[in-house]
Short mmCIF file of C-alpha atoms and ligand atoms in Angstrom, two decimals:
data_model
loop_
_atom_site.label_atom_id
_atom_site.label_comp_id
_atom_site.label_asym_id
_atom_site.label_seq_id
_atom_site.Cartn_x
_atom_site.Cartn_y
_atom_site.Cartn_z
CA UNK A 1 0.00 0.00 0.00
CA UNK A 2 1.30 3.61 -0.70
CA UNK A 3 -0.76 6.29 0.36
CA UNK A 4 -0.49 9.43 -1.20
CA UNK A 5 -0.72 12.95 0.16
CA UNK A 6 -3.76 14.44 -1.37
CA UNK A 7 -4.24 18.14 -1.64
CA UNK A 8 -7.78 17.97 -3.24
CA UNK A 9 -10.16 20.33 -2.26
CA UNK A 10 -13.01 17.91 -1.45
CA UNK A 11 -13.28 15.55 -0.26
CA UNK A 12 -10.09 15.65 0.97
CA UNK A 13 -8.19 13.49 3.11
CA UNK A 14 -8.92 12.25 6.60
CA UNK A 15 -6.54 11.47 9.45
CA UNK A 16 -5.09 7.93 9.29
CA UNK A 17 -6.07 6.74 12.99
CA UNK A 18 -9.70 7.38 12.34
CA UNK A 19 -9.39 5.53 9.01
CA UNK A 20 -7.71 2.55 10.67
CA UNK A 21 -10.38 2.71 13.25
CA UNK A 22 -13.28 2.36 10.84
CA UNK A 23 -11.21 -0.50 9.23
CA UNK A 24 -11.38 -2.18 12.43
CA UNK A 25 -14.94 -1.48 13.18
CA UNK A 26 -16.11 -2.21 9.82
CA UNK A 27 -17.68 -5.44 9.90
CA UNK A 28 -18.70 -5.31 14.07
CA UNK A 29 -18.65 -1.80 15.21
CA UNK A 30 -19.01 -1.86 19.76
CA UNK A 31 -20.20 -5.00 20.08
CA UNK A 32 -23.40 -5.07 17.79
CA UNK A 33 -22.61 -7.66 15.60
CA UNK A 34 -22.65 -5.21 12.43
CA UNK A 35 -21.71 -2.74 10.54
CA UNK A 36 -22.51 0.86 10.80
CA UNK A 37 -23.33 0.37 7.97
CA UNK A 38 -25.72 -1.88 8.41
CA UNK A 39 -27.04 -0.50 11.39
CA UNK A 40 -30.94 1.10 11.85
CA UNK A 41 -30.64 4.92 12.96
CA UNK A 42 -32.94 4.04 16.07
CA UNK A 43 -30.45 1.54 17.22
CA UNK A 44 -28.84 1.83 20.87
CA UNK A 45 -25.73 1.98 19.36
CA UNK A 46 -26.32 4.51 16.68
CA UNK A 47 -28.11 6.62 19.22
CA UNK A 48 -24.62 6.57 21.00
CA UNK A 49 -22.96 7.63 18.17
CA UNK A 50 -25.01 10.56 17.13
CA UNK A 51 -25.25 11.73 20.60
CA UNK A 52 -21.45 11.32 21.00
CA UNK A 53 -20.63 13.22 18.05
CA UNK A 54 -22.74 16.08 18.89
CA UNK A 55 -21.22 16.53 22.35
CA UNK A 56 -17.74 16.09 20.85
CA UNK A 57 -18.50 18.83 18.40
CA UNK A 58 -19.95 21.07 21.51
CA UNK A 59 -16.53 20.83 23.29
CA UNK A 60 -14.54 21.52 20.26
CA UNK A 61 -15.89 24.69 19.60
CA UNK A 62 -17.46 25.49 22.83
CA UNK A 63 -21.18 25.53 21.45
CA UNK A 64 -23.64 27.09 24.01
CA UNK A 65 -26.94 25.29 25.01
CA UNK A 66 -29.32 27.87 23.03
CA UNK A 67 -28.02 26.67 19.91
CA UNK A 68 -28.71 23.08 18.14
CA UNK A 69 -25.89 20.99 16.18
CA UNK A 70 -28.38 19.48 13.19
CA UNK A 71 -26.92 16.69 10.79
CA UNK A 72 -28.45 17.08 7.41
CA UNK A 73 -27.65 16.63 4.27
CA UNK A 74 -28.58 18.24 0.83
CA UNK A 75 -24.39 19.45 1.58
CA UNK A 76 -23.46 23.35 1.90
CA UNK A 77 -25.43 23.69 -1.42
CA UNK A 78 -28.67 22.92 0.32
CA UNK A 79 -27.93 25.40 2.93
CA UNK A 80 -27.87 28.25 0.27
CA UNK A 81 -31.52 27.48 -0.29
CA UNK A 82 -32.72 26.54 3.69
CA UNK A 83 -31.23 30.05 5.31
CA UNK A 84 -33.11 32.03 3.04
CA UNK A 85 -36.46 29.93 3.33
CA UNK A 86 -36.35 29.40 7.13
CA UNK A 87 -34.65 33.29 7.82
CA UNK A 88 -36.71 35.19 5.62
CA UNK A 89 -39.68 36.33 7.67
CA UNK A 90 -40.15 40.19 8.40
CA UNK A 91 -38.04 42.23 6.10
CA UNK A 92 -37.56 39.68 3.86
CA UNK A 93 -34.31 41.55 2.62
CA UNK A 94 -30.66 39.90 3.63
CA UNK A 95 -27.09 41.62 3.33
CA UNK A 96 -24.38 39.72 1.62
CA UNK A 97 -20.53 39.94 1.54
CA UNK A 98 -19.66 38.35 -2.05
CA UNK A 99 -15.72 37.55 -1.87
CA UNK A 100 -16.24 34.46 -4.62
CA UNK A 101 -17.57 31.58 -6.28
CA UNK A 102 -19.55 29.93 -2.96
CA UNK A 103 -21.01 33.48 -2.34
CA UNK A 104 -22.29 33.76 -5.70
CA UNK A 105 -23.92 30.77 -5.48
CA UNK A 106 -25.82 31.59 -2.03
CA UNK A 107 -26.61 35.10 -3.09
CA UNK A 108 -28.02 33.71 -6.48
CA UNK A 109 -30.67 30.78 -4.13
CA UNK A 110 -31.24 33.93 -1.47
CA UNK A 111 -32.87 35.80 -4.21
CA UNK A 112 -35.42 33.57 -5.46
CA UNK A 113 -36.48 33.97 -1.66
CA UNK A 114 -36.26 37.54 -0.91
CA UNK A 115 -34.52 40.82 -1.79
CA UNK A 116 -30.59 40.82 -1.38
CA UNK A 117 -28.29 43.69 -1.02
CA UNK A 118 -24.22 42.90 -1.72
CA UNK A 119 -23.00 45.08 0.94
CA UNK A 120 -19.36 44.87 -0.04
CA UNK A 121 -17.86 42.62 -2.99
CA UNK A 122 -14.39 42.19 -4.26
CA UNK A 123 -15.01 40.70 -7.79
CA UNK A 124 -13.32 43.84 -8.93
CA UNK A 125 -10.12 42.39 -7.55
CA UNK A 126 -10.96 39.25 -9.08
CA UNK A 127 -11.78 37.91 -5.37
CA UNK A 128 -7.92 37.84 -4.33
CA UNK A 129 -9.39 39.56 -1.18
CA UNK A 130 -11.78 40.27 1.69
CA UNK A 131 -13.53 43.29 0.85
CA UNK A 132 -13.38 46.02 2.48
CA UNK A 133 -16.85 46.46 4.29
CA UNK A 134 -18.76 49.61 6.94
CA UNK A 135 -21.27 48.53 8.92
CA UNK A 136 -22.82 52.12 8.22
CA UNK A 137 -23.70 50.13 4.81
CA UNK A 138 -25.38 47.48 6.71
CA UNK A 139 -29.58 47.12 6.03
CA UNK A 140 -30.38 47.47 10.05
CA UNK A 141 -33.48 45.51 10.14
CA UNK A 142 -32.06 42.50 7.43
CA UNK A 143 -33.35 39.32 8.41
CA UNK A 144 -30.38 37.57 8.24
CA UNK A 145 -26.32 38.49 6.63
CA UNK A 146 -24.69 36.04 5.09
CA UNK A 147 -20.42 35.66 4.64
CA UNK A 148 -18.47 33.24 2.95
CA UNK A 149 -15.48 32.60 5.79
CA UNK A 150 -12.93 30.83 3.79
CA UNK A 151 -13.24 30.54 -0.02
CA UNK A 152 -12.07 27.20 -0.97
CA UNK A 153 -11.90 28.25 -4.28
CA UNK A 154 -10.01 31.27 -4.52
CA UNK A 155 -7.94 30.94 -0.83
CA UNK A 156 -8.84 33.83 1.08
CA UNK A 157 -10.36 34.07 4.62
CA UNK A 158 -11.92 36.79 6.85
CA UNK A 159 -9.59 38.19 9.67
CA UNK A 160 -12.35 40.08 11.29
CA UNK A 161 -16.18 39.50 10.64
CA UNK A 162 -18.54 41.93 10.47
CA UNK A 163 -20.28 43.17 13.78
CA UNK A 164 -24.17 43.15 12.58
CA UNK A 165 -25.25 43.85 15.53
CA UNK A 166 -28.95 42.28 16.07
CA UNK A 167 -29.20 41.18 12.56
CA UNK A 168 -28.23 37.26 12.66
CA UNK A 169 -24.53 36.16 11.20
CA UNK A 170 -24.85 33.44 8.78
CA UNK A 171 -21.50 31.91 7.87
CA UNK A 172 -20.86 28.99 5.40
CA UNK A 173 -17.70 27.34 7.09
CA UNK A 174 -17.35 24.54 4.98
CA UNK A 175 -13.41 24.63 4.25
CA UNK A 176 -12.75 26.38 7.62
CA UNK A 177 -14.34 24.56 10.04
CA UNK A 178 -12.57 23.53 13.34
CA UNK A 179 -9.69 24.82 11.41
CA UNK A 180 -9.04 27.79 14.06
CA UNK A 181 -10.38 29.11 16.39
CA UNK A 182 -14.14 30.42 16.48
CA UNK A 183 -16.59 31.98 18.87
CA UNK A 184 -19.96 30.71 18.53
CA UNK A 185 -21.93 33.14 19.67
CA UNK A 186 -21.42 35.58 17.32
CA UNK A 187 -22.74 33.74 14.44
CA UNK A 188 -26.49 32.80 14.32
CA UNK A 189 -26.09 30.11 12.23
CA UNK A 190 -22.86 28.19 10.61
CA UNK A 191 -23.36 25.51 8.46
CA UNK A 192 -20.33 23.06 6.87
CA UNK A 193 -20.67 20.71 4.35
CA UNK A 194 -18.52 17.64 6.14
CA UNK A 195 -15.96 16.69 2.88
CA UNK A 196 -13.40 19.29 3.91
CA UNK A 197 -12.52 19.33 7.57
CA UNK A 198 -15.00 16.42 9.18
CA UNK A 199 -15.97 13.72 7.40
CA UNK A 200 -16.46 11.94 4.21
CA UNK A 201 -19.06 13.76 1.51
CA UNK A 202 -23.21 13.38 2.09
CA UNK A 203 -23.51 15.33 5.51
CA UNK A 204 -23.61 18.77 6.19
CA UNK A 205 -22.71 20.26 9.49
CA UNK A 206 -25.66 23.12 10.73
CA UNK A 207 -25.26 25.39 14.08
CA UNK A 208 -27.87 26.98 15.01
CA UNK A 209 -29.25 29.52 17.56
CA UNK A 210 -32.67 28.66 18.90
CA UNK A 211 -34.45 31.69 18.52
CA UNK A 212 -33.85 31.39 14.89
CA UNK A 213 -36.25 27.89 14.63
CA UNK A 214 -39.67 27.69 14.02
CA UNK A 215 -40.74 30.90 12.13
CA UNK A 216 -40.33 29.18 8.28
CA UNK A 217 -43.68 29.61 6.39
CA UNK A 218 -45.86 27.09 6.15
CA UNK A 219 -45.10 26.57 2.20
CA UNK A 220 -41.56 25.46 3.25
CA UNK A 221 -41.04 21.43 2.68
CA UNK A 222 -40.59 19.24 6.03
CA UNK A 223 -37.10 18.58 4.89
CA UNK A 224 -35.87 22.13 5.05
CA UNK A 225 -37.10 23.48 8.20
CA UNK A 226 -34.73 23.83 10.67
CA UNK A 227 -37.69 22.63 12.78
CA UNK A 228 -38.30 19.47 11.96
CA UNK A 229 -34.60 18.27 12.59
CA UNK A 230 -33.95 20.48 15.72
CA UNK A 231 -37.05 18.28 17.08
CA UNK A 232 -36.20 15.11 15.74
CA UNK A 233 -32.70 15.57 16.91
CA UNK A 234 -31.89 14.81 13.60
CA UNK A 235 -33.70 11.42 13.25
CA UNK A 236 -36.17 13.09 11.36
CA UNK A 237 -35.55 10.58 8.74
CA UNK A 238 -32.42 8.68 8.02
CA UNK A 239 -29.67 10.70 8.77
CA UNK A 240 -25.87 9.94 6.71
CA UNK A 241 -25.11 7.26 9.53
CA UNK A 242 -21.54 5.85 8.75
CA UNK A 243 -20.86 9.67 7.48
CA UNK A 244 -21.80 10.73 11.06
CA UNK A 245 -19.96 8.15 12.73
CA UNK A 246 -16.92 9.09 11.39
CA UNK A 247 -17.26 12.44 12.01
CA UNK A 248 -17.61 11.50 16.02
CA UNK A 249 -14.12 9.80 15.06
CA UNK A 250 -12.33 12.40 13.71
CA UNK A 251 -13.91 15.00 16.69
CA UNK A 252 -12.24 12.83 19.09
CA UNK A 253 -8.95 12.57 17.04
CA UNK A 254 -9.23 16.39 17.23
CA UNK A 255 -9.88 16.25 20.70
CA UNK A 256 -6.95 13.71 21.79
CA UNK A 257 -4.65 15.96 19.73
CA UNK A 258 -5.88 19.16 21.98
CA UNK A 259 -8.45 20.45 20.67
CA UNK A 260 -8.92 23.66 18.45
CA UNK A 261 -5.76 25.46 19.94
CA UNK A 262 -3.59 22.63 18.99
CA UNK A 263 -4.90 21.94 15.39
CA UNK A 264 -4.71 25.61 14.40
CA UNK A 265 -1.21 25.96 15.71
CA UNK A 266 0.23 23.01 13.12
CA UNK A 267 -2.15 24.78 10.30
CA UNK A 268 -0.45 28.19 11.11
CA UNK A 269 2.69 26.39 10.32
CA UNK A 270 1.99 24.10 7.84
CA UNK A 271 0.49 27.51 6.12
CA UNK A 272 3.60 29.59 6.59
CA UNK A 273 5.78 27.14 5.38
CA UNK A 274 4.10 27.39 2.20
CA UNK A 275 3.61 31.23 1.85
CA UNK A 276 6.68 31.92 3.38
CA UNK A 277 8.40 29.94 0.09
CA UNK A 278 5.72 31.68 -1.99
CA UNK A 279 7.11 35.07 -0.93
CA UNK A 280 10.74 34.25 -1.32
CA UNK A 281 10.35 32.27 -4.89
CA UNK A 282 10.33 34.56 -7.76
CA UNK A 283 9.36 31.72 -9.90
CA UNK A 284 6.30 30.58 -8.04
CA UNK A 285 4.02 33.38 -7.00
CA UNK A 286 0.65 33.39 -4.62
CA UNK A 287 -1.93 35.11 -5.82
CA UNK A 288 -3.70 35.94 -2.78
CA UNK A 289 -3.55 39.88 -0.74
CA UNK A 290 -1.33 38.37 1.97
CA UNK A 291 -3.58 40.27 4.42
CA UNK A 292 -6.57 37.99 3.75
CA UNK A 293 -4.37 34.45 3.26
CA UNK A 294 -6.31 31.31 3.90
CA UNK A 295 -4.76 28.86 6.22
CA UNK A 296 -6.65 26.00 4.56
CA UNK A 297 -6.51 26.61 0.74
CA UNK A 298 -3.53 28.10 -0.76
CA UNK A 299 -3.47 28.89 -4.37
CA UNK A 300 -0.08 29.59 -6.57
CA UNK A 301 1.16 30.19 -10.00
CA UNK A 302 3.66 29.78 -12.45
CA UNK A 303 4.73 31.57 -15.29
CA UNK A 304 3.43 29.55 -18.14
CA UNK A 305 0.71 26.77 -18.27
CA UNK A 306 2.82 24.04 -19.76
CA UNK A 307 5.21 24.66 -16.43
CA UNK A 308 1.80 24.10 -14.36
CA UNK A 309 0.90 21.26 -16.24
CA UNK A 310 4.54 19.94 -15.80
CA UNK A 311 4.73 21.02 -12.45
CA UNK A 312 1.31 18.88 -11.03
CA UNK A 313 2.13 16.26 -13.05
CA UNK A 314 5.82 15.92 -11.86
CA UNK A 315 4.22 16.32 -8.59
CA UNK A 316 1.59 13.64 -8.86
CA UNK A 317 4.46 10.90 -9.90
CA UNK A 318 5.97 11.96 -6.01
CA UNK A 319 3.23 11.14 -4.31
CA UNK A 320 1.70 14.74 -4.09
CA UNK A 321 -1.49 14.88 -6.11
CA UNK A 322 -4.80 16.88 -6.84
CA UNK A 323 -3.18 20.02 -7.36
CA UNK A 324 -4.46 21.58 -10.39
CA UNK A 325 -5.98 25.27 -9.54
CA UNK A 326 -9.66 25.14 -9.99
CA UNK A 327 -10.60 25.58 -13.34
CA UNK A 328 -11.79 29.21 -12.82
CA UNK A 329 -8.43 30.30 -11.56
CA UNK A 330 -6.06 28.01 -13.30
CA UNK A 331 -2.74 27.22 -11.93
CA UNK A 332 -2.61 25.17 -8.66
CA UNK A 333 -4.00 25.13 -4.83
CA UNK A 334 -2.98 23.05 -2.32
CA UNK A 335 -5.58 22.51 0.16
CA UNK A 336 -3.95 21.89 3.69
CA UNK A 337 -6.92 20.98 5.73
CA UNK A 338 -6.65 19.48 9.26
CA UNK A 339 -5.70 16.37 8.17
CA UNK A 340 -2.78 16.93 6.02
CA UNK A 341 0.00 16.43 8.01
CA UNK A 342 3.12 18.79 7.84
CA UNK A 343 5.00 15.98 6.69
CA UNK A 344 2.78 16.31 3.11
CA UNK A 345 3.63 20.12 2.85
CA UNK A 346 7.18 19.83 3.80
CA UNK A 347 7.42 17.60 0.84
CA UNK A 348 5.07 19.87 -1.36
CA UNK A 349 7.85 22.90 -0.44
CA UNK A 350 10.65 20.55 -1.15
CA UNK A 351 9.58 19.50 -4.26
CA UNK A 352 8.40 23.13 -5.22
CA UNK A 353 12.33 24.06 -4.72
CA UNK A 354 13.49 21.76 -7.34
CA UNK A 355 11.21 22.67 -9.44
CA UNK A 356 12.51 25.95 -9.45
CA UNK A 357 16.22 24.96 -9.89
CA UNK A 358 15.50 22.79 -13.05
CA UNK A 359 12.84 24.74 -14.95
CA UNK A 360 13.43 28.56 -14.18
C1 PLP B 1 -17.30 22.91 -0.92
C2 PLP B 1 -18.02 24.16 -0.57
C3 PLP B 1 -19.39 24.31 -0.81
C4 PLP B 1 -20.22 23.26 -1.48
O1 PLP B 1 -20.46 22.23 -0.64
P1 PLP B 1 -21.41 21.00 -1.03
O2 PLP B 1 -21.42 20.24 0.25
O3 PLP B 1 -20.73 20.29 -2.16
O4 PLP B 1 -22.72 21.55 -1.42
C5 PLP B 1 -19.99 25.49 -0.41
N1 PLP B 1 -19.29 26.46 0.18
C6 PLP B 1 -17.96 26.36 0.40
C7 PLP B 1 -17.23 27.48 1.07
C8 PLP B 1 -17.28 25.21 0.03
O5 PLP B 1 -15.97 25.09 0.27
#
């Protein structure tokens, strides 16, 4: 077996412990004679591990009781459509920061729903950056405003988010989540598709504050109100099971390698060791305002597309794959997420330096 280190930008890799655990646990998972897999959702031991895993999650990020942890799925995409049908209820008007591709998408579902104003946007800059953004700009009686925190796509993430005051926070964390560090209670909802930081694809990660449940109109389908799965406790219907269950593994690989503050202190430096060669190469070049650099997704260039194509397939013979850039920003982007260990981006930088020597 060679494993490879994968720098795709979902679904991405998971850490190898919890892998080797589910290989254990694959054909009898804690003493029930099956599979999770196999296993009904209103099992004893499925209740365990749905219960588990929400707990888990509530330490990591230090949740507070008035807000539910829902498993759904329908994936970030799905949230784009449920914020705006379960949030839009007075106003019926919602501020939006667009800094890229994800945004554009949300602010495209949000207006089949309501009215949307794009506060601040930095599509003129080709979304290298966080805008710049005034909350004198801000609609004061919005029903909810929505922010992308880490673009996947184009590799830039929010240093400070907007104070909107009594007008709920909505944040799609999908590529950032437990990541770094992030305080709860100013958001009033974050929701994370799972194939990034969490999980494997098919369950998407929703945080909600209470106060926010129950006021959907009645039009709205069972299957997107928040209601129905903050009651259910997310047994609703059949919830992702195995997806969920190894999410509760790789919360309590996060916890047993110390939580939050320990996972974002390796990404700071698995980060910096690629930006900081960034900034020195005059060959390779970020292309990302370093004020706004993601830790998670970190896109590059080189002068020429045949040396890109060169360059990720050279790489992809080492043992470093899925780099290509995303096709609307060409190039390459390595995705670093929690589970890429600084092993894989030492070797990414190493190889990166050779590159240089024999091609420039
Ligand atoms: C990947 C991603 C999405 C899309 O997620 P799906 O689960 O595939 O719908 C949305 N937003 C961001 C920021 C992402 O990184």
């Amino acid at each position: 077996m060679s494993r490879v280190y994968n720098f795709s930008a979902g679904p991405s890799m998971l850490p190898e412990n919890v892998l080797k655990q589910a290989q254990e646990e694959m054909l009898e998972c804690r003493g029930s004679g099956m599979s999770v897999t196999e296993m009904s959702h209103r099992s004893k031991v499925f209740d365990d591990i749905i219960v588990e895993a929400e707990s888990l999650l509530r330490e990591l990020m230090n949740i507070p009781a008035n807000y539910k942890v829902l498993f759904l799925q329908g994936g970030a995409s799905t949230q784009f459509a449920m914020v705006p049908m379960n949030l839009f209820r007075k106003s019926k008007v919602a501020d939006f920061i667009n800094t890229g591709a994800w945004s554009k998408k949300a602010i495209s579902e949000s207006k089949k729903f309501g009215k949307v104003n794009v506060v601040a946007s930095s599509e003129g800059d080709k979304f290298t950056k966080i805008p710049d953004f005034d909350s004198g700009s801000f609609t004061k009686d919005a029903d909810f405003f929505h922010i992308t925190t880490n673009n996947t796509i184009e590799g830039t993430v929010y240093k400070k988010i907007p104070d909107t005051g009594n007008v709920p926070l909505v944040a799609d964390m999908s590529s950032s989540i437990l990541s770094e560090f992030c305080d709860v209670t100013k958001y009033g909802i974050i929701y994370a598709g799972a194939q990034k930081n969490i999980a494997p694809a098919g369950l998407t990660i929703v945080i909600i504050r209470e106060d926010l449940i129950g006021h959907a109109p009645e039009t709205v389908p069972t299957m997107l109100n928040y209601k129905t799965h903050a009651d259910s406790g997310s047994l609703y219907n059949t919830p992702p099971c195995y997806t969920i269950y190894i999410a509760g593994l790789v919360f309590k690989h996060i916890k047993d390698s110390g939580g939050i503050p320990a996972i974002e202190k390796i990404n700071r430096e698995k980060a910096a060791l690629l930006y900081d060669y960034l900034d020195d190469s005059d060959f390779f070049k970020g292309t990302v305002d370093p004020a706004h650099r993601s830790l998670m997704n970190v896109p590059f260039i080189l002068p020429t597309d045949e040396l890109s194509k060169k360059f990720i397939s050279e790489a992809a013979a080492r043992g470093l794959v899925t780099l290509a850039g995303h096709r609307s920003v060409g190039g390459m982007r390595a995705s670093i997420y929690n589970a890429m260990p600084i092993e894989g981006v030492k070797k990414l930088v190493e190889f990166m330096k050779d590159f240089e020597v024999k091609n420039k």
